[in-house]
Tab-separated table of C-alpha atoms and ligand atoms in Angstrom:
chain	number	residue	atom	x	y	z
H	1	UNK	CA	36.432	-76.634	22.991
H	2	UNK	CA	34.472	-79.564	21.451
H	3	UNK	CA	36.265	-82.313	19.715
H	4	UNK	CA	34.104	-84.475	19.371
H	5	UNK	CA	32.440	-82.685	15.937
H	6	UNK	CA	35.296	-84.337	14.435
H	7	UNK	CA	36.656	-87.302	13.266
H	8	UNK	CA	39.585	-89.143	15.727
H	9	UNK	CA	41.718	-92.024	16.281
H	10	UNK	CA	42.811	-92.592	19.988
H	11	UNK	CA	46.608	-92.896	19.711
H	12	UNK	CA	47.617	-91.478	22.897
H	13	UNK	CA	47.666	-93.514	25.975
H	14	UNK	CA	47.376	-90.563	28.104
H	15	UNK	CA	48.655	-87.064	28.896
H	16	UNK	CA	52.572	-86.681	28.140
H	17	UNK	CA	54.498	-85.741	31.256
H	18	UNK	CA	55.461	-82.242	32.099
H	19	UNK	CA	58.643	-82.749	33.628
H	20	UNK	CA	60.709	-80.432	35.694
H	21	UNK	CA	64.641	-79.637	34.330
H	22	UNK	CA	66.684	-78.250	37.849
H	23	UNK	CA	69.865	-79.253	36.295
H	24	UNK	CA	69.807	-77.775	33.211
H	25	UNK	CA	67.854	-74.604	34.860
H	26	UNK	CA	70.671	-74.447	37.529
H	27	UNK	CA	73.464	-74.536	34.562
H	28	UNK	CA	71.699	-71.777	32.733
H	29	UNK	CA	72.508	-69.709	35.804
H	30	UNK	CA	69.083	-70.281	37.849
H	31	UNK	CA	67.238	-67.432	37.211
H	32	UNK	CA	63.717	-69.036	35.303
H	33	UNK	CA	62.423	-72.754	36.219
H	34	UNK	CA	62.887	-74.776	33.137
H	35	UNK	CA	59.770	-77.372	32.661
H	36	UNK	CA	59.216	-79.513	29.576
H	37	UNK	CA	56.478	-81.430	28.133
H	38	UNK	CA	57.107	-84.233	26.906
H	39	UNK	CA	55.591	-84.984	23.521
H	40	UNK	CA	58.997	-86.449	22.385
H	41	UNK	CA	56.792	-89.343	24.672
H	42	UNK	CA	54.048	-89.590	22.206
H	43	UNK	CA	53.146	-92.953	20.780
H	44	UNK	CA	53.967	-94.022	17.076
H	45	UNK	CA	57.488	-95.267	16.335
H	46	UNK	CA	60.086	-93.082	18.169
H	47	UNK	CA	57.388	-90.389	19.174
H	48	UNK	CA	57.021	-86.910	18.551
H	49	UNK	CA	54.569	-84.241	17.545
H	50	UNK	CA	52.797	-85.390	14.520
H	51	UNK	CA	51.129	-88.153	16.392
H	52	UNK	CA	48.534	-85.994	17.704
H	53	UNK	CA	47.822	-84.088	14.333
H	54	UNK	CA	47.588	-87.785	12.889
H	55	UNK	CA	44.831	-88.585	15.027
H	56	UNK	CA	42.410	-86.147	13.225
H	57	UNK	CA	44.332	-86.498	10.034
H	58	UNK	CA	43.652	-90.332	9.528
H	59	UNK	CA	40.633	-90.696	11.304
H	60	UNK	CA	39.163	-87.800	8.518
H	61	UNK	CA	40.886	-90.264	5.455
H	62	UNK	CA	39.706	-93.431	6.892
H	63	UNK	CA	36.345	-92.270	7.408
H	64	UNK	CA	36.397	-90.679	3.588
H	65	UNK	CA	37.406	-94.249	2.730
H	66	UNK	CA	41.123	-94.305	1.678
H	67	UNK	CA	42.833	-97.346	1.584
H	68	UNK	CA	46.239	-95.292	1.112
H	69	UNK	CA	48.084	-91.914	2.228
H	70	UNK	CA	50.469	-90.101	0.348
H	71	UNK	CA	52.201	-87.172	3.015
H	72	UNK	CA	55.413	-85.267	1.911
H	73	UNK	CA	58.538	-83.713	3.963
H	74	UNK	CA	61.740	-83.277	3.886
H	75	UNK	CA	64.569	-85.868	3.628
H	76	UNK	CA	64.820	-86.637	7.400
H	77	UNK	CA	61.015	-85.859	7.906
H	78	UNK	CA	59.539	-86.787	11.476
H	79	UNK	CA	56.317	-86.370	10.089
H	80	UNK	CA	57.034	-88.700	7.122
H	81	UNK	CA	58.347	-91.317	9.730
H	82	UNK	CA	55.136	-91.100	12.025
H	83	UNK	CA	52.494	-91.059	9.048
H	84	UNK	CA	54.427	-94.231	7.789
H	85	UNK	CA	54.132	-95.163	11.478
H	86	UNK	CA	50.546	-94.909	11.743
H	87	UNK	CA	49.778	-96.139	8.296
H	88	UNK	CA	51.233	-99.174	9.316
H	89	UNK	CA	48.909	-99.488	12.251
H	90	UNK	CA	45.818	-98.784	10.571
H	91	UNK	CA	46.924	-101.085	7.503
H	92	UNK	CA	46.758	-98.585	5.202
H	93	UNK	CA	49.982	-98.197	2.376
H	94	UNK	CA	51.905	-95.040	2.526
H	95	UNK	CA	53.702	-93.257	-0.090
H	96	UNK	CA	56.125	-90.332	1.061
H	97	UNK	CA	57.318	-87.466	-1.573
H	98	UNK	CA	60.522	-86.044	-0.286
H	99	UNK	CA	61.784	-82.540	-0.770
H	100	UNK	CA	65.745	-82.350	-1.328
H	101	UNK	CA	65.691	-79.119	0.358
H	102	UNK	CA	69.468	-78.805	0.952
H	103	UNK	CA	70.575	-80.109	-2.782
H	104	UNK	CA	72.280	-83.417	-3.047
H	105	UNK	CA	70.707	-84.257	0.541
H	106	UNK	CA	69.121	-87.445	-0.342
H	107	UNK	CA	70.712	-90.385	0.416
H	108	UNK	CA	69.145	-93.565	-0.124
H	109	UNK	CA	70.943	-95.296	2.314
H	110	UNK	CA	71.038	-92.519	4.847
H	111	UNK	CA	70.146	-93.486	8.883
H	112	UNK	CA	67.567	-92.223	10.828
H	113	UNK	CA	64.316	-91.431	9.544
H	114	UNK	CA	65.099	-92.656	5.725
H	115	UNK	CA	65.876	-95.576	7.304
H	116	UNK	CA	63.001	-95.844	9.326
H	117	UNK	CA	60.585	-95.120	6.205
H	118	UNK	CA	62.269	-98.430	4.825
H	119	UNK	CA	61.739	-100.589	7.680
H	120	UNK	CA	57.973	-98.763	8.595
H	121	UNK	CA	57.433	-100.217	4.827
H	122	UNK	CA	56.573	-97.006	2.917
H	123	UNK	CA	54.978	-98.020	-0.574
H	124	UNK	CA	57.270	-95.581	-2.199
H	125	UNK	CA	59.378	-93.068	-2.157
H	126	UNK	CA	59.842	-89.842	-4.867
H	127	UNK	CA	62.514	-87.640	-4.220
H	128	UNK	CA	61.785	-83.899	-5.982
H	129	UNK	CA	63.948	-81.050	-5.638
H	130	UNK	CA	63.751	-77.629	-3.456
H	131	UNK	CA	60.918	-75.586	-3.975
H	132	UNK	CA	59.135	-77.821	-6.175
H	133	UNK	CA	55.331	-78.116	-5.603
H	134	UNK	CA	54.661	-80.878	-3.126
H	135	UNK	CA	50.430	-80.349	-3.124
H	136	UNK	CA	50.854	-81.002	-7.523
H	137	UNK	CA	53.760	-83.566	-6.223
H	138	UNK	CA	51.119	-85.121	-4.306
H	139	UNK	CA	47.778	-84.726	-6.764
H	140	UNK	CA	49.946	-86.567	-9.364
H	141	UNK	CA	50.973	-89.575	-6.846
H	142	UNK	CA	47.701	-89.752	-5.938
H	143	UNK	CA	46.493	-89.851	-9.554
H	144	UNK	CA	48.021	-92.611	-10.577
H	145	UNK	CA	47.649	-95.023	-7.834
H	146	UNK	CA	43.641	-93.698	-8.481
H	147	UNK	CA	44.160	-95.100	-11.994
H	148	UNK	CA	45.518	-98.709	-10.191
H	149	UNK	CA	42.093	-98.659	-8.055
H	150	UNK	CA	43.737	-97.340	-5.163
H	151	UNK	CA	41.640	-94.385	-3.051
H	152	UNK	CA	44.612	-92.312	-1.642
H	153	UNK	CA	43.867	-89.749	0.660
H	154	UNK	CA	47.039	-86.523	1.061
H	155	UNK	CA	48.262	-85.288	4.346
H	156	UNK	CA	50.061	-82.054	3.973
H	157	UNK	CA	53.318	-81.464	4.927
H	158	UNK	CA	53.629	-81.366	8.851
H	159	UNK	CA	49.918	-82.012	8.873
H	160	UNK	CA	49.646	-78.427	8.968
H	161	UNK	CA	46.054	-77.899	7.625
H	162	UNK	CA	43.101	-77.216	10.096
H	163	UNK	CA	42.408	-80.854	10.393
H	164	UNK	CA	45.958	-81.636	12.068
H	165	UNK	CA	46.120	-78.341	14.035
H	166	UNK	CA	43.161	-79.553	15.920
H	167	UNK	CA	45.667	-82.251	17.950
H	168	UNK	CA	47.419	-79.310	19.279
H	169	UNK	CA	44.625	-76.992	20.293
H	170	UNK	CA	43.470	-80.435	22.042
H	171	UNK	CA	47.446	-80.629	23.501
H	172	UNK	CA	47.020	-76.949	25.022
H	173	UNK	CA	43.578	-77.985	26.794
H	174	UNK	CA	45.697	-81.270	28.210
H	175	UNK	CA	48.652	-78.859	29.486
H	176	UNK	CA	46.090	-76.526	31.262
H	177	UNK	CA	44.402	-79.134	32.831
H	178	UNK	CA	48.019	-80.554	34.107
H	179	UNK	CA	48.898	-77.288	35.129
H	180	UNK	CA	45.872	-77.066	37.148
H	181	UNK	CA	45.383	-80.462	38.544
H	182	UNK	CA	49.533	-79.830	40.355
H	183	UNK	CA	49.094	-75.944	40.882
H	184	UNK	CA	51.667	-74.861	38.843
H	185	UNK	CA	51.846	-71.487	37.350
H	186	UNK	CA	53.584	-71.003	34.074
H	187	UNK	CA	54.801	-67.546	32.824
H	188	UNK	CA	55.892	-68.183	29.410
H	189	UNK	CA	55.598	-71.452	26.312
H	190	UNK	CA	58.182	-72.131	23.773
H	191	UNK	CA	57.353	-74.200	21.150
H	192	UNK	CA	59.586	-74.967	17.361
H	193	UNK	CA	57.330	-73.353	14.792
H	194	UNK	CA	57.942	-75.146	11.898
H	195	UNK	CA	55.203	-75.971	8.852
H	196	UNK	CA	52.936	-73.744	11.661
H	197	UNK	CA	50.298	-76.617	12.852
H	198	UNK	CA	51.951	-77.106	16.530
H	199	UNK	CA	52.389	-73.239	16.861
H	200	UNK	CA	48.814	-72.233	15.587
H	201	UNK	CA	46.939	-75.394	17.346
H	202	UNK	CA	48.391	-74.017	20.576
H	203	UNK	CA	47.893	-70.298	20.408
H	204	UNK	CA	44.417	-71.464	19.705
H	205	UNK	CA	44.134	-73.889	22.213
H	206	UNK	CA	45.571	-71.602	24.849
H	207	UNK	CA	42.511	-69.312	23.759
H	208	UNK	CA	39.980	-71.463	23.675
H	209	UNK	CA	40.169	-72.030	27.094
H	210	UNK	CA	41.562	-68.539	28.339
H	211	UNK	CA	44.923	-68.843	29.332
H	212	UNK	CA	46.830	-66.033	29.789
H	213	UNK	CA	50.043	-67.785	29.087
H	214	UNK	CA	52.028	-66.061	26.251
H	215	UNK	CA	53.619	-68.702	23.324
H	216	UNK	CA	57.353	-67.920	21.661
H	217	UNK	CA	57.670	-69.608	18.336
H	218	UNK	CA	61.281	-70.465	17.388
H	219	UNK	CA	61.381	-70.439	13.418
H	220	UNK	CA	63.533	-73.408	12.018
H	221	UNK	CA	63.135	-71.653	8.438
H	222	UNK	CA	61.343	-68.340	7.372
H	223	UNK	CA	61.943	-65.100	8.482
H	224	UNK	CA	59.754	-63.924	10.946
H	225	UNK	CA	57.244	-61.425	9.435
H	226	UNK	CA	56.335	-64.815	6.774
H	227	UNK	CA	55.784	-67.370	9.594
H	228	UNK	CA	53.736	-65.021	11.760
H	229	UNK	CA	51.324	-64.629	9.057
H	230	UNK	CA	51.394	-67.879	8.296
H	231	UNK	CA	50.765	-69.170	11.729
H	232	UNK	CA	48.022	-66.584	12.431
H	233	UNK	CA	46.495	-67.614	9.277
H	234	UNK	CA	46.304	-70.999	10.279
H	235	UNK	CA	44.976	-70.247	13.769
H	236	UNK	CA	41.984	-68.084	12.300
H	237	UNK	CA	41.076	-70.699	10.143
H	238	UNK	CA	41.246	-73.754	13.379
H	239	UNK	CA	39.498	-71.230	15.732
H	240	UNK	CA	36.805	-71.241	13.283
H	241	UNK	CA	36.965	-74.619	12.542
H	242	UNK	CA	36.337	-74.859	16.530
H	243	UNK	CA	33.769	-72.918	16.409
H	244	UNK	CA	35.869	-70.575	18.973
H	245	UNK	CA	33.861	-67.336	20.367
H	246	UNK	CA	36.981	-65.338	21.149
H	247	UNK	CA	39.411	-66.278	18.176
H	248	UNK	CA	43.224	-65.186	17.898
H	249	UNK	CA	44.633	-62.409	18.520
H	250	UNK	CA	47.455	-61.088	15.958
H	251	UNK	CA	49.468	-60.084	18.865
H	252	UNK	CA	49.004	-63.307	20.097
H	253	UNK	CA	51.342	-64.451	16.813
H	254	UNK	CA	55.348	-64.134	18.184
H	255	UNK	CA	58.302	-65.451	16.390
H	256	UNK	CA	61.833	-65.601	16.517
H	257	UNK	CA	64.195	-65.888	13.344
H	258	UNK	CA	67.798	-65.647	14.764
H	259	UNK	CA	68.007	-69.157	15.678
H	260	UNK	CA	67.589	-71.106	12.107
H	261	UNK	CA	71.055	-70.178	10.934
H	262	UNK	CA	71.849	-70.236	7.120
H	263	UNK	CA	68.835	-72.392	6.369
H	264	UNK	CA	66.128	-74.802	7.686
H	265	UNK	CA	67.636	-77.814	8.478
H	266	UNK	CA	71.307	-77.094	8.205
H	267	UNK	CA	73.494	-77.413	11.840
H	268	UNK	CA	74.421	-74.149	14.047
H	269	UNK	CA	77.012	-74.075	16.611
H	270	UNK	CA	73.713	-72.820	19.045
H	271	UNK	CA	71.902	-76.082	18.066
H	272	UNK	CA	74.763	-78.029	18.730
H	273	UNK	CA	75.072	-76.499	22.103
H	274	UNK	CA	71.741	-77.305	23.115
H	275	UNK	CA	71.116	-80.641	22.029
H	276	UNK	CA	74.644	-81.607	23.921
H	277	UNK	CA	73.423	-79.266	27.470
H	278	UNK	CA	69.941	-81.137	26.741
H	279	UNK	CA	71.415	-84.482	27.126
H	280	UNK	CA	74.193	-83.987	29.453
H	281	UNK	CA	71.778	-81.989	32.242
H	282	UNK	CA	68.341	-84.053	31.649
H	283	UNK	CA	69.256	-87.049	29.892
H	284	UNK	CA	66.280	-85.623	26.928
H	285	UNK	CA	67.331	-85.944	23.559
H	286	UNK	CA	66.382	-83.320	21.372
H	287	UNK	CA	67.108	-83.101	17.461
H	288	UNK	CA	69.108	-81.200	14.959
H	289	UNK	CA	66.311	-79.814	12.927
H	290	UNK	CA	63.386	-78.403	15.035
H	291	UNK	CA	63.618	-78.817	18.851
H	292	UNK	CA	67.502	-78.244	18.575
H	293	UNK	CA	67.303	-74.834	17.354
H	294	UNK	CA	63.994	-74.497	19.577
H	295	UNK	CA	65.878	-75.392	22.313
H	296	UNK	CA	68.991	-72.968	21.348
H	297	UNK	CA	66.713	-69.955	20.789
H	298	UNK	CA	65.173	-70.671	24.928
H	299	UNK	CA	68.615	-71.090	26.346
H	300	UNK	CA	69.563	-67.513	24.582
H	301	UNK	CA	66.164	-66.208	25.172
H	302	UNK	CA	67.093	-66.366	29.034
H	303	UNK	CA	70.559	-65.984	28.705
H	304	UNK	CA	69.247	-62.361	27.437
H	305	UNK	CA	67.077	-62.015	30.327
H	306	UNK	CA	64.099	-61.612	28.326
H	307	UNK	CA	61.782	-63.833	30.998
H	308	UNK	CA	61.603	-62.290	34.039
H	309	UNK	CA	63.851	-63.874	37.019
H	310	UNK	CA	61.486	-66.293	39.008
H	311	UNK	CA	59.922	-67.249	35.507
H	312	UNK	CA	58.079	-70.704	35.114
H	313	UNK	CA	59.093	-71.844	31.535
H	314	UNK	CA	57.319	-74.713	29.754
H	315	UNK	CA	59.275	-75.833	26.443
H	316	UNK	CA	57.280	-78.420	24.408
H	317	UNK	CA	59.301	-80.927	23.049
H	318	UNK	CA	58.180	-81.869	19.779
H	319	UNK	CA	60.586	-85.110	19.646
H	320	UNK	CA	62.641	-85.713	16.135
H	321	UNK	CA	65.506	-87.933	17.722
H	322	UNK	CA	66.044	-90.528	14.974
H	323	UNK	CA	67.271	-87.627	12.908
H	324	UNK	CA	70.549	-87.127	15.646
H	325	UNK	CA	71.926	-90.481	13.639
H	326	UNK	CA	72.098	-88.658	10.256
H	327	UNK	CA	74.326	-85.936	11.584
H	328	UNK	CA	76.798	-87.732	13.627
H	329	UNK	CA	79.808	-85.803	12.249
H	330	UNK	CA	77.934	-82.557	13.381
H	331	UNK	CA	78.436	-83.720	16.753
H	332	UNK	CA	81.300	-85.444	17.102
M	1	LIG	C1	57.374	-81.174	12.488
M	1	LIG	C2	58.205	-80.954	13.665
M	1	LIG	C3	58.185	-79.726	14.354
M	1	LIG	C4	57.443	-78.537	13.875
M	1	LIG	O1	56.066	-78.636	14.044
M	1	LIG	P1	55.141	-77.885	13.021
M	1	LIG	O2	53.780	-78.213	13.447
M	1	LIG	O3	55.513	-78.422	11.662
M	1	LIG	O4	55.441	-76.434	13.101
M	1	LIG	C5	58.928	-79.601	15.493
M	1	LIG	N1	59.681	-80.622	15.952
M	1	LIG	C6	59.740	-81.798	15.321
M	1	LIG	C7	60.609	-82.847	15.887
M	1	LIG	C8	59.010	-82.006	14.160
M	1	LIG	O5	59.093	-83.172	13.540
């Protein structure tokens, strides 16, 4: 795969570790070897995945010449908090559009990421309601700071377009070449499939440079029929975008929908389970929104014995911790 066609800001200092997890494999009963990479590592303030979608993302806005980005999530969005973060880097101002997915969620003075927006120094924040649409949300920001001689630039949500998929086919070329640099073998990738980018850029990636290693995708919203399609789509369209011989193969698409609960963002007693066995077996702190129910549908995935025994499992941690400080009664 060639990255270099396109545009790109270095934020990574490096690969992320892939770290082994004996104690929390040995409390899950021993039967697959838990590894994890560690893109909860990933520069920008208090890591996580969007960092390497940003790196194509802003790199294709500054060299279009915006002085400004306008992204949108939800109220405790990671990927709100790391655009902000990187805005702030490149000295560009950021506006945010929040979705109040779960109604009556928004809370000005709420902790983790809302806070972090603040203190990251967002431009401004509009809060809309569920299922409102964020792209016309977006066009109309972007509008009227055009009318104040502003040249604004939109991310979509999750940085889920081509452009930010292309950091995570480049993050499935970086595992392989771990993998192969330490001889180990893995059987079997997890990754949170969320607004599809991470999913996608890594079934792709995978491809591109033929590994055989199969990819579970662990909805946090949509049934599982929707976000296959919706991943695959996505996939097609960065393959070509890559300029990939072999592209993606539909079978290639697998998702899991038992683990989101009654709705995309709201706690389960699963989620809860793994973000405690998480911390108390490997000292990693996962979140409540994405890599907690991730991390919940792996532990039941080989609880069900659906890896073989022996297995070599890599779960990549997307990050998302701030958000753990706007659900404290969940946990306590
Ligand atoms: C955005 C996000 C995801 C999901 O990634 P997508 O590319 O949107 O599917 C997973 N984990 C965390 C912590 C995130 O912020």
């Amino acid at each position: 795969m060639d990255f270099t066609q396109f545009p790109r800001r270095r934020y990574l200092n490096g690969p992320t570790p892939i770290e082994a997890m004996p104690e929390l494999s040995r409390t899950l009963g021993g039967k697959v070897n838990l590894y994890v990479k560690r893109d909860d590592l990933l520069p920008g303030a208090a890591g996580g995945n969007k960092t390497r979608k940003l790196e194509f993302c802003i790199a294709d806005a500054l060299e279009k010449g915006a002085d400004t980005i306008i992204t949108c999530g939800a109220v405790q969005s990671n990927h709100c908090r790391l655009t902000a973060s990187w805005s702030a880097k490149e000295g560009l101002d950021c506006h945010l559009v929040l979705e109040e997915r779960v109604a009556g969620s928004y809370k000005k003075e709420a902790s983790g990421n809302n806070f972090l927006f603040e203190l990251l120094g967002v431009k401004g924040i509009k809060v809309v309601s569920g299922g409102s649409d964020m792209m016309g949300e977006m066009a109309d920001k972007a509008e009227e700071l055009s009318a104040l001689g502003k040249t604004p630039y939109i991310i979509p949500g999750g940085a889920s377009n081509a452009t930010g998929a292309l950091g995570y086919a480049a993050c499935a070329e970086e595992t392989m070449a771990q993998l192969n640099a330490r001889g180990l073998s893995i059987e079997h990738i997890v990754v949170p499939s969320g607004s599809a980018g991470t999913h996608a850029g890594m079934v792709t990636g995978l491809s591109g440079v033929n590994a055989n290693i199969p990819v579970s995708g662990v909805n946090v919203s949509r049934p599982r029929d929707v976000q296959e399609e919706i991943v695959y789509t996505l996939a097609r369209e960065l393959a070509a975008k890559l300029g990939l011989k072999t592209g993606v193969d539909r079978k290639d698409v697998v998702c899991f929908d038992r683990y989101v609960g009654p709705g995309y963002s709201i706690p389960t007693d699963a989620m809860v389970e793994a973000v405690k066995l998480f911390a108390r077996t490997e000292a990693i702190l996962l979140d409540p929104v994405y890599s907690g129910k991730a991390a919940a549908g792996l532990i039941d995935l080989i609880r069900q014995g659906h890896f073989p025994e022996g297995s070599n499992v890599l779960f990549l941690h997307t990050g998302g911790s701030p958000a753990l400080f706007a659900y404290l009664d969940t946990f306590r």
